[in-house]
Structure formats: C-alpha cells, structure tokens
PDB file of C-alpha atoms in Angstrom:
ATOM      1  CA  UNK A 156     -13.314 -74.943  -3.184  1.00 80.00           C
ATOM      2  CA  UNK A 157     -16.095 -73.402  -5.254  1.00 90.00           C
ATOM      3  CA  UNK A 158     -14.832 -71.055  -7.984  1.00 94.00           C
ATOM      4  CA  UNK A 159     -16.843 -68.094  -9.261  1.00 96.00           C
ATOM      5  CA  UNK A 160     -15.730 -66.533 -12.560  1.00 95.00           C
ATOM      6  CA  UNK A 161     -15.414 -62.782 -11.985  1.00 96.00           C
ATOM      7  CA  UNK A 162     -15.678 -60.929 -15.323  1.00 95.00           C
ATOM      8  CA  UNK A 163     -12.792 -58.669 -14.181  1.00 94.00           C
ATOM      9  CA  UNK A 164     -10.473 -60.992 -12.209  1.00 94.00           C
ATOM     10  CA  UNK A 165     -11.138 -64.453 -13.646  1.00 93.00           C
ATOM     11  CA  UNK A 166     -11.955 -67.519 -11.559  1.00 94.00           C
ATOM     12  CA  UNK A 167     -11.700 -66.815  -7.846  1.00 95.00           C
ATOM     13  CA  UNK A 168     -12.603 -68.765  -4.719  1.00 94.00           C
ATOM     14  CA  UNK A 169     -16.113 -68.282  -3.438  1.00 93.00           C
ATOM     15  CA  UNK A 170     -14.943 -66.901  -0.060  1.00 92.00           C
ATOM     16  CA  UNK A 171     -13.838 -63.697  -1.821  1.00 95.00           C
ATOM     17  CA  UNK A 172     -17.508 -63.037  -2.663  1.00 96.00           C
ATOM     18  CA  UNK A 173     -20.643 -62.001  -0.811  1.00 96.00           C
ATOM     19  CA  UNK A 174     -24.081 -63.042  -2.028  1.00 96.00           C
ATOM     20  CA  UNK A 175     -26.134 -59.903  -2.699  1.00 95.00           C
ATOM     21  CA  UNK A 176     -29.536 -61.272  -3.673  1.00 93.00           C
ATOM     22  CA  UNK A 177     -31.805 -61.902  -6.610  1.00 94.00           C
ATOM     23  CA  UNK A 178     -30.746 -60.122  -9.817  1.00 93.00           C
ATOM     24  CA  UNK A 179     -34.059 -60.728 -11.607  1.00 92.00           C
ATOM     25  CA  UNK A 180     -36.272 -58.323  -9.625  1.00 93.00           C
ATOM     26  CA  UNK A 181     -37.033 -54.993 -11.289  1.00 92.00           C
ATOM     27  CA  UNK A 182     -38.010 -51.850  -9.425  1.00 94.00           C
ATOM     28  CA  UNK A 183     -41.684 -51.073 -10.247  1.00 96.00           C
ATOM     29  CA  UNK A 184     -42.857 -47.700 -11.573  1.00 96.00           C
ATOM     30  CA  UNK A 185     -43.312 -45.060  -8.817  1.00 95.00           C
ATOM     31  CA  UNK A 186     -47.132 -45.247  -9.155  1.00 96.00           C
ATOM     32  CA  UNK A 187     -47.309 -49.059  -9.283  1.00 94.00           C
ATOM     33  CA  UNK A 188     -48.964 -49.306  -5.894  1.00 94.00           C
ATOM     34  CA  UNK A 189     -48.202 -50.725  -2.488  1.00 96.00           C
ATOM     35  CA  UNK A 190     -48.503 -54.411  -3.403  1.00 96.00           C
ATOM     36  CA  UNK A 191     -46.023 -54.092  -6.297  1.00 96.00           C
ATOM     37  CA  UNK A 192     -43.484 -52.461  -3.961  1.00 96.00           C
ATOM     38  CA  UNK A 193     -44.101 -55.042  -1.245  1.00 96.00           C
ATOM     39  CA  UNK A 194     -43.345 -57.786  -3.757  1.00 95.00           C
ATOM     40  CA  UNK A 195     -40.284 -55.928  -5.036  1.00 95.00           C
ATOM     41  CA  UNK A 196     -38.819 -55.646  -1.549  1.00 95.00           C
ATOM     42  CA  UNK A 197     -39.901 -58.892   0.106  1.00 95.00           C
ATOM     43  CA  UNK A 198     -41.367 -61.518  -2.211  1.00 95.00           C
ATOM     44  CA  UNK A 199     -38.768 -63.893  -3.629  1.00 94.00           C
ATOM     45  CA  UNK A 200     -39.010 -67.089  -5.610  1.00 91.00           C
ATOM     46  CA  UNK A 201     -36.847 -69.956  -4.390  1.00 91.00           C
ATOM     47  CA  UNK A 202     -36.054 -71.610  -7.701  1.00 93.00           C
ATOM     48  CA  UNK A 203     -34.590 -75.075  -7.987  1.00 95.00           C
ATOM     49  CA  UNK A 204     -32.187 -74.815 -10.898  1.00 93.00           C
ATOM     50  CA  UNK A 205     -30.807 -71.830 -12.777  1.00 94.00           C
ATOM     51  CA  UNK A 206     -30.993 -68.475 -11.049  1.00 94.00           C
ATOM     52  CA  UNK A 207     -29.525 -65.036 -11.826  1.00 94.00           C
ATOM     53  CA  UNK A 208     -27.923 -63.540  -8.728  1.00 95.00           C
ATOM     54  CA  UNK A 209     -25.948 -60.536  -7.563  1.00 96.00           C
ATOM     55  CA  UNK A 210     -22.572 -61.309  -6.033  1.00 97.00           C
ATOM     56  CA  UNK A 211     -20.023 -58.812  -4.810  1.00 97.00           C
ATOM     57  CA  UNK A 212     -16.334 -59.554  -5.211  1.00 96.00           C
ATOM     58  CA  UNK A 213     -15.611 -57.784  -1.933  1.00 95.00           C
ATOM     59  CA  UNK A 214     -12.111 -59.159  -1.387  1.00 94.00           C
ATOM     60  CA  UNK A 215     -11.061 -58.649  -4.989  1.00 93.00           C
ATOM     61  CA  UNK A 216     -12.092 -55.925  -7.396  1.00 94.00           C
ATOM     62  CA  UNK A 217     -15.021 -54.801  -5.159  1.00 94.00           C
ATOM     63  CA  UNK A 218     -17.435 -54.923  -8.102  1.00 95.00           C
ATOM     64  CA  UNK A 219     -21.000 -56.176  -8.037  1.00 96.00           C
ATOM     65  CA  UNK A 220     -21.466 -58.832 -10.707  1.00 96.00           C
ATOM     66  CA  UNK A 221     -24.329 -60.886 -12.114  1.00 96.00           C
ATOM     67  CA  UNK A 222     -23.860 -64.644 -11.833  1.00 96.00           C
ATOM     68  CA  UNK A 223     -26.072 -67.342 -13.320  1.00 95.00           C
ATOM     69  CA  UNK A 224     -25.850 -70.181 -10.809  1.00 95.00           C
ATOM     70  CA  UNK A 225     -27.647 -73.490 -10.543  1.00 94.00           C
ATOM     71  CA  UNK A 226     -29.090 -73.624  -7.024  1.00 94.00           C
ATOM     72  CA  UNK A 227     -29.234 -77.418  -7.218  1.00 95.00           C
ATOM     73  CA  UNK A 228     -25.719 -78.248  -8.444  1.00 94.00           C
ATOM     74  CA  UNK A 229     -23.888 -74.950  -7.706  1.00 92.00           C
ATOM     75  CA  UNK A 230     -22.643 -74.947 -11.301  1.00 93.00           C
ATOM     76  CA  UNK A 231     -22.045 -71.442 -12.645  1.00 94.00           C
ATOM     77  CA  UNK A 232     -23.023 -70.959 -16.299  1.00 93.00           C
ATOM     78  CA  UNK A 233     -22.137 -67.308 -16.866  1.00 93.00           C
ATOM     79  CA  UNK A 234     -21.211 -64.063 -15.192  1.00 95.00           C
ATOM     80  CA  UNK A 235     -21.292 -60.444 -16.308  1.00 95.00           C
ATOM     81  CA  UNK A 236     -20.574 -56.938 -15.095  1.00 94.00           C
ATOM     82  CA  UNK A 237     -23.377 -54.995 -13.384  1.00 91.00           C
ATOM     83  CA  UNK A 238     -24.295 -53.068 -16.542  1.00 90.00           C
ATOM     84  CA  UNK A 239     -24.029 -56.085 -18.849  1.00 89.00           C
ATOM     85  CA  UNK A 240     -26.754 -58.639 -19.458  1.00 86.00           C
ATOM     86  CA  UNK A 241     -26.260 -62.347 -18.977  1.00 87.00           C
ATOM     87  CA  UNK A 242     -26.760 -64.478 -22.127  1.00 85.00           C
ATOM     88  CA  UNK A 243     -30.411 -65.078 -23.010  1.00 80.00           C
ATOM     89  CA  UNK A 244     -30.370 -68.851 -23.071  1.00 72.00           C
ATOM     90  CA  UNK A 245     -29.794 -70.968 -19.983  1.00 67.00           C
ATOM     91  CA  UNK A 246     -27.954 -74.196 -20.754  1.00 60.00           C
TER      92      UNK A 246
ATOM     93  CA  UNK B 104      17.128 -34.308  21.589  1.00 54.00           C
ATOM     94  CA  UNK B 105      14.110 -35.174  19.463  1.00 63.00           C
ATOM     95  CA  UNK B 106      12.692 -38.688  19.235  1.00 65.00           C
ATOM     96  CA  UNK B 107      13.746 -40.680  16.174  1.00 65.00           C
ATOM     97  CA  UNK B 108      11.207 -40.668  13.374  1.00 71.00           C
ATOM     98  CA  UNK B 109       9.460 -44.049  13.327  1.00 77.00           C
ATOM     99  CA  UNK B 110       9.245 -45.360   9.778  1.00 84.00           C
ATOM    100  CA  UNK B 111       8.591 -49.007  10.530  1.00 87.00           C
ATOM    101  CA  UNK B 112       5.086 -50.265  11.173  1.00 87.00           C
ATOM    102  CA  UNK B 113       6.417 -53.026  13.402  1.00 87.00           C
ATOM    103  CA  UNK B 114       7.591 -52.902  17.007  1.00 83.00           C
ATOM    104  CA  UNK B 115      10.814 -54.739  16.138  1.00 75.00           C
ATOM    105  CA  UNK B 116      13.535 -52.249  15.260  1.00 71.00           C
ATOM    106  CA  UNK B 117      16.088 -54.858  14.164  1.00 80.00           C
ATOM    107  CA  UNK B 118      16.132 -57.911  11.955  1.00 87.00           C
ATOM    108  CA  UNK B 119      14.621 -61.085  13.333  1.00 88.00           C
ATOM    109  CA  UNK B 120      14.747 -64.661  12.232  1.00 90.00           C
ATOM    110  CA  UNK B 121      12.923 -67.782  13.210  1.00 90.00           C
ATOM    111  CA  UNK B 122      11.730 -71.212  12.232  1.00 87.00           C
ATOM    112  CA  UNK B 123      13.952 -73.941  10.955  1.00 88.00           C
ATOM    113  CA  UNK B 124      17.623 -73.152  10.433  1.00 88.00           C
ATOM    114  CA  UNK B 125      18.768 -73.748   6.887  1.00 84.00           C
ATOM    115  CA  UNK B 126      19.831 -72.234   3.614  1.00 88.00           C
ATOM    116  CA  UNK B 127      16.261 -72.172   2.229  1.00 91.00           C
ATOM    117  CA  UNK B 128      14.996 -69.526   4.661  1.00 94.00           C
ATOM    118  CA  UNK B 129      12.412 -67.124   3.261  1.00 96.00           C
ATOM    119  CA  UNK B 130      13.018 -63.421   3.342  1.00 96.00           C
ATOM    120  CA  UNK B 131      10.343 -61.017   4.626  1.00 96.00           C
ATOM    121  CA  UNK B 132      11.245 -57.377   4.068  1.00 95.00           C
ATOM    122  CA  UNK B 133       9.160 -54.391   5.073  1.00 95.00           C
ATOM    123  CA  UNK B 134       9.333 -51.658   2.443  1.00 95.00           C
ATOM    124  CA  UNK B 135       9.116 -47.919   2.974  1.00 94.00           C
ATOM    125  CA  UNK B 136       6.931 -46.856   0.055  1.00 95.00           C
ATOM    126  CA  UNK B 137       4.745 -44.028  -1.166  1.00 96.00           C
ATOM    127  CA  UNK B 138       1.329 -45.337  -2.235  1.00 97.00           C
ATOM    128  CA  UNK B 139      -1.362 -43.439  -4.078  1.00 97.00           C
ATOM    129  CA  UNK B 140      -4.609 -44.817  -5.416  1.00 97.00           C
ATOM    130  CA  UNK B 141      -6.070 -43.198  -8.511  1.00 97.00           C
ATOM    131  CA  UNK B 142      -9.625 -43.931  -9.642  1.00 97.00           C
ATOM    132  CA  UNK B 143     -10.685 -42.600 -13.031  1.00 97.00           C
ATOM    133  CA  UNK B 144     -13.894 -40.572 -13.241  1.00 96.00           C
ATOM    134  CA  UNK B 145     -16.571 -42.000 -15.514  1.00 94.00           C
ATOM    135  CA  UNK B 146     -15.419 -42.021 -19.139  1.00 93.00           C
ATOM    136  CA  UNK B 147     -11.967 -40.548 -18.316  1.00 94.00           C
ATOM    137  CA  UNK B 148      -9.911 -43.768 -18.252  1.00 93.00           C
ATOM    138  CA  UNK B 149      -7.948 -43.073 -21.431  1.00 94.00           C
ATOM    139  CA  UNK B 150      -7.238 -39.480 -20.286  1.00 95.00           C
ATOM    140  CA  UNK B 151      -5.921 -40.822 -16.981  1.00 96.00           C
ATOM    141  CA  UNK B 152      -3.695 -43.358 -18.766  1.00 95.00           C
ATOM    142  CA  UNK B 153      -2.166 -40.725 -21.046  1.00 95.00           C
ATOM    143  CA  UNK B 154      -1.693 -38.191 -18.215  1.00 96.00           C
ATOM    144  CA  UNK B 155       0.063 -40.744 -15.983  1.00 95.00           C
ATOM    145  CA  UNK B 156       2.191 -41.925 -18.916  1.00 94.00           C
ATOM    146  CA  UNK B 157       3.288 -38.326 -19.499  1.00 93.00           C
ATOM    147  CA  UNK B 158       3.736 -37.294 -15.845  1.00 93.00           C
ATOM    148  CA  UNK B 159       5.420 -40.421 -14.438  1.00 93.00           C
ATOM    149  CA  UNK B 160       6.617 -42.233 -17.609  1.00 92.00           C
ATOM    150  CA  UNK B 161       4.531 -45.174 -16.370  1.00 94.00           C
ATOM    151  CA  UNK B 162       2.061 -47.289 -18.367  1.00 94.00           C
ATOM    152  CA  UNK B 163      -1.065 -48.135 -16.353  1.00 95.00           C
ATOM    153  CA  UNK B 164      -1.446 -51.891 -16.007  1.00 94.00           C
ATOM    154  CA  UNK B 165      -4.121 -54.053 -17.645  1.00 94.00           C
ATOM    155  CA  UNK B 166      -6.558 -55.914 -15.349  1.00 94.00           C
ATOM    156  CA  UNK B 167      -4.737 -58.450 -13.202  1.00 94.00           C
ATOM    157  CA  UNK B 168      -1.302 -56.976 -13.914  1.00 95.00           C
ATOM    158  CA  UNK B 169       1.295 -54.613 -12.451  1.00 96.00           C
ATOM    159  CA  UNK B 170       3.677 -52.563 -14.598  1.00 95.00           C
ATOM    160  CA  UNK B 171       7.002 -50.904 -13.792  1.00 94.00           C
ATOM    161  CA  UNK B 172       8.418 -47.645 -15.068  1.00 90.00           C
ATOM    162  CA  UNK B 173      10.967 -45.104 -13.759  1.00 87.00           C
ATOM    163  CA  UNK B 174      11.275 -46.850 -10.368  1.00 92.00           C
ATOM    164  CA  UNK B 175       7.524 -46.834  -9.785  1.00 95.00           C
ATOM    165  CA  UNK B 176       4.871 -49.535 -10.132  1.00 96.00           C
ATOM    166  CA  UNK B 177       1.276 -49.227 -11.296  1.00 97.00           C
ATOM    167  CA  UNK B 178      -0.898 -52.012  -9.896  1.00 97.00           C
ATOM    168  CA  UNK B 179      -4.416 -52.624 -11.241  1.00 96.00           C
ATOM    169  CA  UNK B 180      -6.841 -52.907  -8.312  1.00 95.00           C
ATOM    170  CA  UNK B 181     -10.309 -52.687  -9.853  1.00 94.00           C
ATOM    171  CA  UNK B 182     -11.876 -51.430 -13.110  1.00 94.00           C
ATOM    172  CA  UNK B 183     -10.619 -47.885 -13.639  1.00 94.00           C
ATOM    173  CA  UNK B 184      -8.470 -47.856 -10.516  1.00 96.00           C
ATOM    174  CA  UNK B 185      -4.732 -48.294  -9.922  1.00 97.00           C
ATOM    175  CA  UNK B 186      -2.395 -48.189  -6.960  1.00 97.00           C
ATOM    176  CA  UNK B 187       0.868 -46.374  -7.694  1.00 97.00           C
ATOM    177  CA  UNK B 188       3.833 -47.507  -5.619  1.00 97.00           C
ATOM    178  CA  UNK B 189       6.918 -45.276  -5.488  1.00 96.00           C
ATOM    179  CA  UNK B 190       9.978 -45.065  -3.212  1.00 95.00           C
ATOM    180  CA  UNK B 191       9.289 -43.796   0.320  1.00 93.00           C
ATOM    181  CA  UNK B 192      11.153 -40.560  -0.418  1.00 92.00           C
ATOM    182  CA  UNK B 193       8.187 -39.544  -2.623  1.00 93.00           C
ATOM    183  CA  UNK B 194       5.632 -39.718   0.209  1.00 93.00           C
ATOM    184  CA  UNK B 195       3.287 -36.758   0.041  1.00 92.00           C
ATOM    185  CA  UNK B 196       4.806 -35.329  -3.095  1.00 94.00           C
ATOM    186  CA  UNK B 197       3.585 -38.236  -5.283  1.00 95.00           C
ATOM    187  CA  UNK B 198      -0.105 -37.711  -4.511  1.00 95.00           C
ATOM    188  CA  UNK B 199       0.208 -33.908  -4.666  1.00 95.00           C
ATOM    189  CA  UNK B 200       1.812 -33.975  -8.097  1.00 95.00           C
ATOM    190  CA  UNK B 201      -0.622 -36.631  -9.386  1.00 95.00           C
ATOM    191  CA  UNK B 202      -3.604 -34.639  -8.151  1.00 95.00           C
ATOM    192  CA  UNK B 203      -2.244 -31.584  -9.937  1.00 95.00           C
ATOM    193  CA  UNK B 204      -1.528 -33.272 -13.263  1.00 95.00           C
ATOM    194  CA  UNK B 205      -4.733 -35.356 -13.293  1.00 95.00           C
ATOM    195  CA  UNK B 206      -6.747 -32.190 -12.638  1.00 93.00           C
ATOM    196  CA  UNK B 207     -10.083 -33.853 -11.816  1.00 92.00           C
ATOM    197  CA  UNK B 208      -9.829 -36.725 -14.308  1.00 95.00           C
ATOM    198  CA  UNK B 209      -9.420 -39.126 -11.383  1.00 96.00           C
ATOM    199  CA  UNK B 210      -9.903 -39.311  -7.635  1.00 96.00           C
ATOM    200  CA  UNK B 211      -6.447 -39.328  -6.011  1.00 97.00           C
ATOM    201  CA  UNK B 212      -6.081 -40.786  -2.517  1.00 96.00           C
ATOM    202  CA  UNK B 213      -2.775 -40.975  -0.667  1.00 96.00           C
ATOM    203  CA  UNK B 214      -2.533 -44.439   0.916  1.00 96.00           C
ATOM    204  CA  UNK B 215       1.077 -44.237   2.157  1.00 94.00           C
ATOM    205  CA  UNK B 216      -0.020 -44.395   5.783  1.00 93.00           C
ATOM    206  CA  UNK B 217      -3.079 -46.563   5.173  1.00 94.00           C
ATOM    207  CA  UNK B 218      -1.283 -49.525   3.651  1.00 95.00           C
ATOM    208  CA  UNK B 219       1.985 -51.324   4.248  1.00 95.00           C
ATOM    209  CA  UNK B 220       4.209 -53.046   1.726  1.00 96.00           C
ATOM    210  CA  UNK B 221       5.887 -56.333   2.593  1.00 97.00           C
ATOM    211  CA  UNK B 222       8.083 -58.227   0.146  1.00 97.00           C
ATOM    212  CA  UNK B 223       8.235 -61.971   0.521  1.00 97.00           C
ATOM    213  CA  UNK B 224      10.773 -64.034  -1.374  1.00 97.00           C
ATOM    214  CA  UNK B 225      12.653 -67.284  -1.427  1.00 96.00           C
ATOM    215  CA  UNK B 226      12.920 -70.579  -3.238  1.00 95.00           C
ATOM    216  CA  UNK B 227       9.772 -71.855  -1.486  1.00 95.00           C
ATOM    217  CA  UNK B 228       7.805 -68.584  -1.562  1.00 96.00           C
ATOM    218  CA  UNK B 229       5.017 -70.037  -3.717  1.00 96.00           C
ATOM    219  CA  UNK B 230       4.368 -73.158  -1.644  1.00 96.00           C
ATOM    220  CA  UNK B 231       4.527 -71.148   1.606  1.00 96.00           C
ATOM    221  CA  UNK B 232       2.110 -68.491   0.300  1.00 96.00           C
ATOM    222  CA  UNK B 233      -0.188 -71.280  -0.833  1.00 96.00           C
ATOM    223  CA  UNK B 234      -0.750 -72.051   2.866  1.00 96.00           C
ATOM    224  CA  UNK B 235      -2.305 -68.588   3.282  1.00 96.00           C
ATOM    225  CA  UNK B 236      -3.885 -67.875  -0.069  1.00 94.00           C
ATOM    226  CA  UNK B 237      -6.162 -69.768  -2.443  1.00 93.00           C
ATOM    227  CA  UNK B 238      -4.843 -68.488  -5.759  1.00 94.00           C
ATOM    228  CA  UNK B 239      -2.815 -70.634  -8.108  1.00 94.00           C
ATOM    229  CA  UNK B 240       0.676 -69.144  -7.723  1.00 96.00           C
ATOM    230  CA  UNK B 241       2.471 -71.527 -10.103  1.00 95.00           C
ATOM    231  CA  UNK B 242       5.009 -69.962 -12.505  1.00 94.00           C
ATOM    232  CA  UNK B 243       2.664 -70.580 -15.438  1.00 94.00           C
ATOM    233  CA  UNK B 244      -0.473 -69.197 -13.748  1.00 94.00           C
ATOM    234  CA  UNK B 245       0.905 -66.232 -11.782  1.00 95.00           C
ATOM    235  CA  UNK B 246       3.806 -64.896 -13.826  1.00 95.00           C
ATOM    236  CA  UNK B 247       6.067 -61.973 -12.838  1.00 96.00           C
ATOM    237  CA  UNK B 248       3.912 -58.862 -13.289  1.00 95.00           C
ATOM    238  CA  UNK B 249       0.703 -60.696 -12.345  1.00 96.00           C
ATOM    239  CA  UNK B 250      -1.342 -59.042  -9.620  1.00 96.00           C
ATOM    240  CA  UNK B 251      -4.490 -59.884  -7.665  1.00 96.00           C
ATOM    241  CA  UNK B 252      -6.570 -58.423  -4.883  1.00 95.00           C
ATOM    242  CA  UNK B 253      -7.249 -61.459  -2.815  1.00 95.00           C
ATOM    243  CA  UNK B 254      -7.287 -62.883   0.706  1.00 96.00           C
ATOM    244  CA  UNK B 255      -3.953 -63.790   2.279  1.00 96.00           C
ATOM    245  CA  UNK B 256      -4.053 -65.134   5.830  1.00 95.00           C
ATOM    246  CA  UNK B 257      -7.752 -64.159   6.132  1.00 94.00           C
ATOM    247  CA  UNK B 258      -7.164 -60.478   5.316  1.00 95.00           C
ATOM    248  CA  UNK B 259      -7.696 -58.563   2.084  1.00 94.00           C
ATOM    249  CA  UNK B 260      -4.412 -58.003   0.392  1.00 95.00           C
ATOM    250  CA  UNK B 261      -3.002 -56.844  -2.928  1.00 97.00           C
ATOM    251  CA  UNK B 262      -0.636 -59.587  -4.024  1.00 97.00           C
ATOM    252  CA  UNK B 263       1.687 -59.255  -6.996  1.00 97.00           C
ATOM    253  CA  UNK B 264       4.692 -61.104  -8.333  1.00 97.00           C
ATOM    254  CA  UNK B 265       7.899 -59.116  -8.699  1.00 96.00           C
ATOM    255  CA  UNK B 266      10.383 -59.468 -11.556  1.00 93.00           C
ATOM    256  CA  UNK B 267      13.138 -61.454  -9.898  1.00 93.00           C
ATOM    257  CA  UNK B 268      15.169 -64.629 -10.457  1.00 93.00           C
ATOM    258  CA  UNK B 269      13.988 -65.968  -7.068  1.00 95.00           C
ATOM    259  CA  UNK B 270      10.179 -66.157  -6.613  1.00 96.00           C
ATOM    260  CA  UNK B 271       9.300 -62.813  -4.984  1.00 97.00           C
ATOM    261  CA  UNK B 272       5.951 -61.312  -4.102  1.00 97.00           C
ATOM    262  CA  UNK B 273       4.794 -57.884  -3.031  1.00 97.00           C
ATOM    263  CA  UNK B 274       2.000 -57.806  -0.459  1.00 97.00           C
ATOM    264  CA  UNK B 275       0.131 -54.557   0.160  1.00 97.00           C
ATOM    265  CA  UNK B 276      -2.091 -54.760   3.198  1.00 97.00           C
ATOM    266  CA  UNK B 277      -4.091 -52.350   5.362  1.00 96.00           C
ATOM    267  CA  UNK B 278      -1.586 -51.058   7.905  1.00 94.00           C
ATOM    268  CA  UNK B 279      -3.557 -52.191  10.951  1.00 95.00           C
ATOM    269  CA  UNK B 280      -3.447 -55.729   9.496  1.00 96.00           C
ATOM    270  CA  UNK B 281       0.285 -55.625   8.805  1.00 95.00           C
ATOM    271  CA  UNK B 282       1.388 -57.123  12.120  1.00 94.00           C
ATOM    272  CA  UNK B 283      -1.173 -59.895  11.737  1.00 95.00           C
ATOM    273  CA  UNK B 284       0.019 -60.652   8.215  1.00 96.00           C
ATOM    274  CA  UNK B 285       3.636 -60.670   9.378  1.00 95.00           C
ATOM    275  CA  UNK B 286       2.744 -63.212  12.078  1.00 95.00           C
ATOM    276  CA  UNK B 287       0.926 -65.359   9.520  1.00 96.00           C
ATOM    277  CA  UNK B 288       3.850 -65.213   7.066  1.00 96.00           C
ATOM    278  CA  UNK B 289       6.329 -66.117   9.790  1.00 95.00           C
ATOM    279  CA  UNK B 290       4.198 -69.035  10.972  1.00 96.00           C
ATOM    280  CA  UNK B 291       3.708 -70.299   7.420  1.00 96.00           C
ATOM    281  CA  UNK B 292       7.436 -69.980   6.666  1.00 96.00           C
ATOM    282  CA  UNK B 293       8.684 -71.596   9.855  1.00 95.00           C
ATOM    283  CA  UNK B 294       9.037 -74.994   8.154  1.00 94.00           C
ATOM    284  CA  UNK B 295      11.827 -73.499   6.009  1.00 95.00           C
ATOM    285  CA  UNK B 296      12.900 -70.667   8.335  1.00 95.00           C
ATOM    286  CA  UNK B 297      12.544 -66.934   7.783  1.00 95.00           C
ATOM    287  CA  UNK B 298      14.449 -63.669   8.130  1.00 95.00           C
ATOM    288  CA  UNK B 299      12.560 -60.448   8.755  1.00 94.00           C
ATOM    289  CA  UNK B 300      13.971 -57.022   7.981  1.00 93.00           C
ATOM    290  CA  UNK B 301      11.934 -54.009   9.130  1.00 92.00           C
ATOM    291  CA  UNK B 302      12.350 -50.512   7.707  1.00 90.00           C
ATOM    292  CA  UNK B 303      15.244 -48.827   9.471  1.00 80.00           C
ATOM    293  CA  UNK B 304      14.069 -45.884  11.534  1.00 72.00           C
ATOM    294  CA  UNK B 305      15.784 -42.592  10.850  1.00 63.00           C
ATOM    295  CA  UNK B 306      18.279 -41.504  13.489  1.00 54.00           C
ATOM    296  CA  UNK B 307      17.353 -38.606  15.754  1.00 48.00           C
TER     297      UNK B 307
END
C-alpha cells in the first residue's frame, strides 16, 4: 500500500487519491502567443526523479494538493495545500 | 388508512441476524438522524465556529475529529466544512435554524435524506472493519472522537469512532450506497456473527 501524506488528513492510502497532472506548469500571459499556449496545454516533461504533481484527495477531504514525488522510487518528499508552496530544496 | 411512514432505508422492517452463532456477534444499527453540512464562506471560519457554539452549544471539531455537545455531533469533513448530526426528530428544523443563525457565513445543506447513518460495534469491530477499510483503526491510532472521510467497502464514507466502552463506529454513507455497505458489513462480520437493527417505521 502506497501512502500519500495529505496536509489535511495525514497519511492516507493512494487509492483515495486521483492524479491530477503536473503542478509545475504556469499559465502564460494572455498575449504570449499560440506556441506558448500549446506548450502550456500539451507539452509535458517526463522526468525521472523528483516531480511536483497535483493530486486530489477525492475520497477524503476532496482537496487538491501538491505532492513532490519521485517518479523512479515513488517516494514522497513533501506535500502542501493548493495555495502553499512546496519546500525549495529537493532532497 | 394511510400507509405507514417509511423511516428505514432498508427493505427489512425487522431485526436480522446472520453469520456464526456466538456471544461475540457484531451489532449493526441503522440510525434515524438529522444531518446538515455547513461549509464556511472564505474567511468566515471563526464566525461560523462562534455562531454554532452559541446556537447549538457545540464546538466545531478540529481536522480529523468529531465533537459532541447537547446530543449533537460535529464531524470535520474537509477544511472549513463540518457535518452536524442530530437526532432524527430535528430533521428539517436543524438546517432551517442553522441557515437562519449563520446568516450567509456558511453554505448550509440538509443531507438528512442524502446520507444514512449506520453504527457498527462489538468486541471485534476494529478487525472486522479492517477487512473493508485501509485506515489504522487501532485504539492508539484511531481514538474515540477520531474521524476520517475514507473508503469503506469500496465506497466513500465518513467513519468516526464513538465514545463507548465497546469499540463502536459511526458510518455515514450516501443513501444509495447504504444497502451495499450493509451487505459488505454483514459479509465481513459473518466470521463472528452479526445482528442488524433497522430504524423502526412509524405506525400508520
């Protein structure tokens, strides 16, 4: 059983969560152009190692949270509420 | 002659029992409750807490907890949101009076017909629930007053531990899932035996 630490509920099994995508992409300025918006919507890196992700605790507190997960080992280093930033340094 | 008012969610109108015969049987009791969910508007959480404390003499619970006061229970469900459980006689009136006293500080939604309350208790309640649910329900980890929205028997459920000498849990589940959850609880408890008590329907 893989546990994800929810900042509101504590450690909970992974099947209470849905993966909701890459939390590192930023919406470009309205006049940034077509290519910038194409990249924002479709282009994703597939990093091997630490990655900041959106997860939704759909079967718990229903909140969207940020999770820093290692895509290689599945280790979770940190999690934070949607308005809070994850710590700067990755272990 | 008018038809009797149906209060029970379940087709059975009398107590049932099943599984192994023995003195360790688990008890499954359907509860007739009034349920109202209140969700604080942005920045109004402390107003909501003080209004509810004044109106119902009930402290709103911290995250992951449920609190009792004046025969009612406040169960934390998500940041800024609580489910208030009161006796079934307060159906309708609970949400009306809360909506009036909160006066826009929170969204008030009556869930009395949307959710069902089942109480599950017995010496082996923790080990039987562990067959349906992935939380750690040990006395040290999930103490009386602890509460969690989680998955029990594959359905979303609000699970909380009641104050009681025998391990007892309250399960609040969407009412269309209640029969499913009852089946799951009965199957999980059959190794010790179970007794089920539905809400008695009012006489015509």
